[in-house]
CSV table of C-alpha atoms and ligand atoms in Angstrom, one decimal:
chain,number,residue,atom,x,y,z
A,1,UNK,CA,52.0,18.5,85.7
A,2,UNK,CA,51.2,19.4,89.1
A,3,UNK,CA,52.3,23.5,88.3
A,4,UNK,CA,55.7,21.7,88.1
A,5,UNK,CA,57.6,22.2,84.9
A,6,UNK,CA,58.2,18.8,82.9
A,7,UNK,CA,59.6,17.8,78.9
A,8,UNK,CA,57.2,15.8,77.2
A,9,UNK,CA,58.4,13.7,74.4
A,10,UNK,CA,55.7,12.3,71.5
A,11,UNK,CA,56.8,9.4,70.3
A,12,UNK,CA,55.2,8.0,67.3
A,13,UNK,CA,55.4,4.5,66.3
A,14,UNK,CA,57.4,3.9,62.5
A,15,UNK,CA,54.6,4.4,59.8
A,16,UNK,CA,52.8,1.0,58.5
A,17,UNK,CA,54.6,-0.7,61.7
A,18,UNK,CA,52.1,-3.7,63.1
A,19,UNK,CA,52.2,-3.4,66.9
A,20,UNK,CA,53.4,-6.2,69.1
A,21,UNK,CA,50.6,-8.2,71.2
A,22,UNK,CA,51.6,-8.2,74.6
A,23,UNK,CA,50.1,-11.1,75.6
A,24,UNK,CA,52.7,-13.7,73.2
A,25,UNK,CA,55.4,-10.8,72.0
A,26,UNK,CA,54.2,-11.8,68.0
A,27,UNK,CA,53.5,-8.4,65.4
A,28,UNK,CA,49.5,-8.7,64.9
A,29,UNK,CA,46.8,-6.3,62.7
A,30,UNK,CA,46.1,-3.3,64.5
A,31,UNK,CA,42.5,-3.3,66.3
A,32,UNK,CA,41.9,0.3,67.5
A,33,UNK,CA,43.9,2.7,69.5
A,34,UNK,CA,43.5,3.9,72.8
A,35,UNK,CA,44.2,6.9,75.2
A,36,UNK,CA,47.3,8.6,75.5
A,37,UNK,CA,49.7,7.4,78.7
A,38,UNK,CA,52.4,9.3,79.8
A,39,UNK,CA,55.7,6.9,80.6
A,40,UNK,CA,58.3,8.6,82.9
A,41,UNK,CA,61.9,8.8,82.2
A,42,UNK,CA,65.3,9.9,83.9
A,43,UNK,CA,64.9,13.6,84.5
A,44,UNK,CA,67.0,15.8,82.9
A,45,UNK,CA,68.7,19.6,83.9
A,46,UNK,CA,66.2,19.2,87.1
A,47,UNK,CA,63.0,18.1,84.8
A,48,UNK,CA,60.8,15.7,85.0
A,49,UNK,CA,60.6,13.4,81.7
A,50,UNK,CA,57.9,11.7,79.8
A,51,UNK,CA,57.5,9.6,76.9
A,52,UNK,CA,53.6,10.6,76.1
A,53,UNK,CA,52.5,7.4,73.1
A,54,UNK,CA,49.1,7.0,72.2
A,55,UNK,CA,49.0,3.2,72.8
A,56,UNK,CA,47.0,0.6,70.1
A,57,UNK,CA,45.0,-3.0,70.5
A,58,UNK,CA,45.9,-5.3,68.3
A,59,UNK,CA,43.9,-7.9,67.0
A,60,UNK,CA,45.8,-10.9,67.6
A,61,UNK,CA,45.1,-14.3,66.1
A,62,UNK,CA,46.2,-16.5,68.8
A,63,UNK,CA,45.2,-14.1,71.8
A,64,UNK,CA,42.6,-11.9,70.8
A,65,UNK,CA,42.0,-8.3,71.5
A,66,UNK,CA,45.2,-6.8,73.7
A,67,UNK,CA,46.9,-4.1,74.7
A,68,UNK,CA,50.6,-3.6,72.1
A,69,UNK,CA,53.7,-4.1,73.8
A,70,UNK,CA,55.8,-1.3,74.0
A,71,UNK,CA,59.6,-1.7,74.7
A,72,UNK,CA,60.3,1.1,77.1
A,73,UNK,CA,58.0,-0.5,79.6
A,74,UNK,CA,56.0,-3.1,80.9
A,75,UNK,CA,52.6,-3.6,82.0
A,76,UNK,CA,50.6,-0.8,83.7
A,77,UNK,CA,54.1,0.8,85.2
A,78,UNK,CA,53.8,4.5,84.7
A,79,UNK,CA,57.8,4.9,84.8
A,80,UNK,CA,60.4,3.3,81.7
A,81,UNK,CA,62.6,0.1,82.4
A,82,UNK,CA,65.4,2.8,82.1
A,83,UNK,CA,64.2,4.9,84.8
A,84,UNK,CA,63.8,2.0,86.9
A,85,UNK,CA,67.1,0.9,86.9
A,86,UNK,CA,68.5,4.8,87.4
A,87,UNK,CA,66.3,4.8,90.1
A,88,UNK,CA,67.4,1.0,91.2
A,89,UNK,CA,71.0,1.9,90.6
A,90,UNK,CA,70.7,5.1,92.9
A,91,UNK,CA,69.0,3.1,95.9
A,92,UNK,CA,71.9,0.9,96.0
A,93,UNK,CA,74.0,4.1,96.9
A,94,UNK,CA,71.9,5.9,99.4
A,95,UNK,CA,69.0,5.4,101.4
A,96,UNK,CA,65.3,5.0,99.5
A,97,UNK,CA,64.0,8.6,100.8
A,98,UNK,CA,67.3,10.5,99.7
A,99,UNK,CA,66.9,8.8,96.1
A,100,UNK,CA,63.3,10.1,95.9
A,101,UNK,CA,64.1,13.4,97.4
A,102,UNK,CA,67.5,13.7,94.8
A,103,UNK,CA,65.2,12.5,91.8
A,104,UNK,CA,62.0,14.5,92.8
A,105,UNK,CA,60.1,11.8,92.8
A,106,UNK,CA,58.4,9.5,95.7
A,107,UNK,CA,59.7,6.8,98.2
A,108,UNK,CA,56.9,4.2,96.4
A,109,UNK,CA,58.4,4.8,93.0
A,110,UNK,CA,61.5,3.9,94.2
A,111,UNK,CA,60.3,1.2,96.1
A,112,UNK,CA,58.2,-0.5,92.6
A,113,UNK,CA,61.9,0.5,90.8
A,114,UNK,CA,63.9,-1.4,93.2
A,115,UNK,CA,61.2,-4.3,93.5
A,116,UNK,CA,61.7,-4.4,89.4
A,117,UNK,CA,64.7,-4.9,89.2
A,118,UNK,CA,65.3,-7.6,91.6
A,119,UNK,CA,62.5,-9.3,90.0
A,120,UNK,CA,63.9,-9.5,87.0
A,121,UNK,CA,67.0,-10.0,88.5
A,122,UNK,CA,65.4,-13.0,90.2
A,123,UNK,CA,64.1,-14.2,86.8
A,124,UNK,CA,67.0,-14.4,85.0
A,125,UNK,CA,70.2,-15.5,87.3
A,126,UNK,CA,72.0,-18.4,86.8
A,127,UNK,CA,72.1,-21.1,89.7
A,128,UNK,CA,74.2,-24.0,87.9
A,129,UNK,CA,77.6,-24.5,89.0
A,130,UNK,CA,77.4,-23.8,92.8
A,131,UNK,CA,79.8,-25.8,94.8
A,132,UNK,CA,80.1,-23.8,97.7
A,133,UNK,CA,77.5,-22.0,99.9
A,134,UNK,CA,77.6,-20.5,103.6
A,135,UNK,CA,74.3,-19.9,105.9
A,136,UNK,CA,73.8,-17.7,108.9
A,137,UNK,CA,71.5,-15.7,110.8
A,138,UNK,CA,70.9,-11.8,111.5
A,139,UNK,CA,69.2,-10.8,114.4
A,140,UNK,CA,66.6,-8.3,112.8
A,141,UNK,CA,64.4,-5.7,114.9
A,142,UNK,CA,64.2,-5.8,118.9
A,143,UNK,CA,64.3,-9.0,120.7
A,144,UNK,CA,65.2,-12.6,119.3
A,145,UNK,CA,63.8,-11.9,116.3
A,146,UNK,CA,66.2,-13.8,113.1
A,147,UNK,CA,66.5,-14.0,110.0
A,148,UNK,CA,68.7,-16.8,107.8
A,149,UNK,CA,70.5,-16.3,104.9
A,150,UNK,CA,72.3,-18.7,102.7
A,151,UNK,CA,75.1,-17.4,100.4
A,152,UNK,CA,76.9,-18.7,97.7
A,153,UNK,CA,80.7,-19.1,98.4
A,154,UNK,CA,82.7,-20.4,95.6
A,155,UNK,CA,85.5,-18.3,94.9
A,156,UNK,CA,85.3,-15.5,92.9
A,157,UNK,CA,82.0,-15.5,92.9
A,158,UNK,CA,79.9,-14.7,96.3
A,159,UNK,CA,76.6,-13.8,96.7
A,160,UNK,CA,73.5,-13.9,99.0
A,161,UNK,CA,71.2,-16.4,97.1
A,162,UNK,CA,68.2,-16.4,99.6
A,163,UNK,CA,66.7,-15.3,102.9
A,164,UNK,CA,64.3,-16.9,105.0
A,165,UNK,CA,62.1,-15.9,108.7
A,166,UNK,CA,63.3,-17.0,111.7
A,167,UNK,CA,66.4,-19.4,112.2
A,168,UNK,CA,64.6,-23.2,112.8
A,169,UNK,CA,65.2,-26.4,110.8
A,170,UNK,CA,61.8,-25.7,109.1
A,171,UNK,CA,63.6,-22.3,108.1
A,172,UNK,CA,66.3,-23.7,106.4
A,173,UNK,CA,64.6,-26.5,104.9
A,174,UNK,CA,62.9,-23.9,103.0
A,175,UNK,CA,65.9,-22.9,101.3
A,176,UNK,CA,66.8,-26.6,100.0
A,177,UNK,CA,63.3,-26.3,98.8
A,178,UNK,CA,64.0,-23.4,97.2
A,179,UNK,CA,67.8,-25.1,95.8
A,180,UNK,CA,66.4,-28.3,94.7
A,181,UNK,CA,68.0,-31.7,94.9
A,182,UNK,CA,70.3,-32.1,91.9
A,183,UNK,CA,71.8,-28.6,93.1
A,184,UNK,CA,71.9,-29.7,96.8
A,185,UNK,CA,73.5,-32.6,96.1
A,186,UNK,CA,76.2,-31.4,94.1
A,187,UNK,CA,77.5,-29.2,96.9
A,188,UNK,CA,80.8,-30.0,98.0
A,189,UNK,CA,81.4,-27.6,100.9
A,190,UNK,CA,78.6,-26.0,103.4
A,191,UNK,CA,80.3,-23.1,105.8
A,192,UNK,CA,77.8,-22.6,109.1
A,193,UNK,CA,78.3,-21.6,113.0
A,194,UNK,CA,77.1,-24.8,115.4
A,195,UNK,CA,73.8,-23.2,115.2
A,196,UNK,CA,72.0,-27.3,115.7
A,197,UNK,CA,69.2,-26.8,113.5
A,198,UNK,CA,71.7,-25.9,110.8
A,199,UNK,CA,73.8,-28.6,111.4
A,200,UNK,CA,70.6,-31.0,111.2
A,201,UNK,CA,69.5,-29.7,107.7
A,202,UNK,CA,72.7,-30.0,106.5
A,203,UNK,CA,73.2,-33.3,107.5
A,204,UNK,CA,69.6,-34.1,106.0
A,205,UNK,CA,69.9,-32.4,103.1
A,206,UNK,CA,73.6,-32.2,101.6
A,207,UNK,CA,75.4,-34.8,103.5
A,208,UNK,CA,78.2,-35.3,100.9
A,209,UNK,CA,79.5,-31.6,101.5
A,210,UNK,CA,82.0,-31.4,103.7
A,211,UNK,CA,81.3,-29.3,106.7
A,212,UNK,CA,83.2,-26.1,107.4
A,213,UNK,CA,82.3,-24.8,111.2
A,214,UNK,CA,83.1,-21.0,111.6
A,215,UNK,CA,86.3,-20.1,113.3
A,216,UNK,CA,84.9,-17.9,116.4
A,217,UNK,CA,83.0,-21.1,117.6
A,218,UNK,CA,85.6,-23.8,117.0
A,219,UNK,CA,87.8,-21.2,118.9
A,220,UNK,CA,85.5,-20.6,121.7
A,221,UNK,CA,84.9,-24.7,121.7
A,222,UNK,CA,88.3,-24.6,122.0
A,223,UNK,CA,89.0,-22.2,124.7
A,224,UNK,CA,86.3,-24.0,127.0
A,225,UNK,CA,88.2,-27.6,126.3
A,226,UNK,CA,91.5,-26.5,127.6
A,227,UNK,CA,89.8,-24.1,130.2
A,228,UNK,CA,88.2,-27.3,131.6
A,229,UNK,CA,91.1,-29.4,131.2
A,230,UNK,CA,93.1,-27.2,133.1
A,231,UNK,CA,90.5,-26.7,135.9
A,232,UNK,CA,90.8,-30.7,136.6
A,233,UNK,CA,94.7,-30.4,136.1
A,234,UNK,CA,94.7,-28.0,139.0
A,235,UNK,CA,92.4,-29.7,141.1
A,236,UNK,CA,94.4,-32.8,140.5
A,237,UNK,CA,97.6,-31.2,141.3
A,238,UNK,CA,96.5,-29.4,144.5
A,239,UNK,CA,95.0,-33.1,145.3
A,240,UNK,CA,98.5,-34.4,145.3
A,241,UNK,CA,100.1,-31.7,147.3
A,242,UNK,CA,101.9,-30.3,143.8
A,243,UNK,CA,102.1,-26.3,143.7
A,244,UNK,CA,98.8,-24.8,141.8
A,245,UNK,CA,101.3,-23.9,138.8
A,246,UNK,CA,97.8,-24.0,136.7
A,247,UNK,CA,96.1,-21.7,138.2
A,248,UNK,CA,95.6,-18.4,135.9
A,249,UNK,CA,97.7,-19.6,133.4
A,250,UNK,CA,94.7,-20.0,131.0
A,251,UNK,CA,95.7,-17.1,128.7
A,252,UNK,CA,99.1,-17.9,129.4
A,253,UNK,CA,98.5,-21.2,127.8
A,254,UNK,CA,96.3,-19.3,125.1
A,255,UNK,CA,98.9,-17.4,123.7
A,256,UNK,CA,100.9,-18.1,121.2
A,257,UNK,CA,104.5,-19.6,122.0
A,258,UNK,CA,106.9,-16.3,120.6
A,259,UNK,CA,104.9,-14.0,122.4
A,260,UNK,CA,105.7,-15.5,126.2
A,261,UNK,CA,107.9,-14.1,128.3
A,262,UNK,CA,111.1,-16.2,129.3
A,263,UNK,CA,109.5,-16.6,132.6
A,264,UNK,CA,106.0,-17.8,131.7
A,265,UNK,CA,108.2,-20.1,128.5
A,266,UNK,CA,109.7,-21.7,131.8
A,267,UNK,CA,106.7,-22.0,133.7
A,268,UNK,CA,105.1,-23.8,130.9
A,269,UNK,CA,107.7,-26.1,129.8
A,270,UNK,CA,107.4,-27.3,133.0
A,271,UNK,CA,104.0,-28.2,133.0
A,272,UNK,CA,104.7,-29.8,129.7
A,273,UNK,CA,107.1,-31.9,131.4
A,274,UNK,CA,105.6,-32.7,134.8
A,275,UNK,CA,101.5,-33.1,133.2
A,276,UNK,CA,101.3,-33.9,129.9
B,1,LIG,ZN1,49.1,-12.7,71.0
């Protein structure tokens, strides 16, 4: 095809076989055959593979007249489930254009290959037992532009389980649309940043879970508490006529208590003793 070298393989279907009926996957009386399609499959030693079947109708009882289902492919798709997932597999590994370019083949099919299987994939996973699940937001393109994502997060088993535009309450009401009630109410633990329109959703939607806040922001929460408590201490302090012993001893009062030097241990022991 194309001047390019290829192995075609006939296949022939089993002799007296009745053909499946697409339409409701039951054997049915053959009806007529049609042309000859070629299907694609992994290439081999460099070549390009295809499966060339002369495809039948069948005359089906409860459907009618269809196309036979054939079990290397579905639908109109020029290339074999098996290809699909090669292809798939591969564009997990390295980037869409190298997978074509490895596989001589084009950036669409790999695209359609990759859209396949997460279809199917889609189709067929299992959503019972989720207890746990996190949600957070990727800045995607220039500018404030976001997307959410909510994950599931029971251990031993974590994976992204949906992605939404933009980071809004409307946006992540659509995913407890998408999780249904029963599911949403059996969470038990909900990991998110302070991000409020998260924290309203969950609060709407899965109130029973308990609700984990990420580390960097309780931290930084925390950081700005103490930061404004000491400001005050120090203005108090200097208000009295007391030496500023507050002032820039906010990372000395960060850090942790083995890591101080003897001196700033002193220092702070003292304001342990003389402010709080
Ligand atoms: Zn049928």
């Amino acid at each position: 095809m194309n001047g390019k070298k290829c192995i075609e393989v006939d296949v022939l279907p089993r002799r007296n076989s009745r053909p499946i009926c697409n339409c409701c996957e039951k054997p049915a009386p053959l009806y007529d055959s049609l042309n000859k399609r070629r299907f694609e499959f992994i290439p081999l030693w460099g070549f390009s593979v295809f499966l060339v079947y002369l495809m039948r109708r069948v005359q089906c009882s409860d459907c009618g007249v269809r196309i036979e289902r054939v079990p290397w492919a579905r639908g109109k798709r020029e290339l074999t489930d098996t290809y699909q997932q090669f292809l798939a597999h591969w564009a997990k590994k390295l980037p869409w254009k190298e997978v074509a370019a490895s596989f001589h083949t084009s950036w669409e099919k790999v695209f359609h290959a990759v859209e396949y299987v997460v279809q199917w994939g889609l189709e067929h996973r299992d959503l019972s037992n989720i207890t746990a699940i996190g949600v957070d937001e990727i800045a995607w393109r220039k500018g404030h532009k976001y997307l959410t994502l909510a994950y599931q997060i029971d251990a031993g088993k974590t994976r992204l389980l949906w992605i939404g535009k933009d980071r809004t309450v409307k946006t992540f009401l659509g995913f407890f649309r998408f999780f249904g009630e029963q599911r949403s109410q059996a969470l038990k633990f909900i990991c998110s940043d302070m991000w409020k329109p998260y924290l309203k959703v969950i609060e709407k939607k899965a109130g029973q879970a308990i609700h984990i806040l990420d580390r960097f922001h309780i931290a930084a929460k925390l950081n700005k508490a103490i930061d404004e408590v000491r400001a005050d201490e120090h203005r108090q302090m200097k208000k009295a006529g007391h030496e500023p012993v507050l002032k820039n001893s906010r990372w000395c009062l960060l850090k942790r208590k083995e890591n101080l030097a003897e001196k700033q241990e002193i220092k702070l022991k003292e304001i342990l003793r003389y402010n709080l």
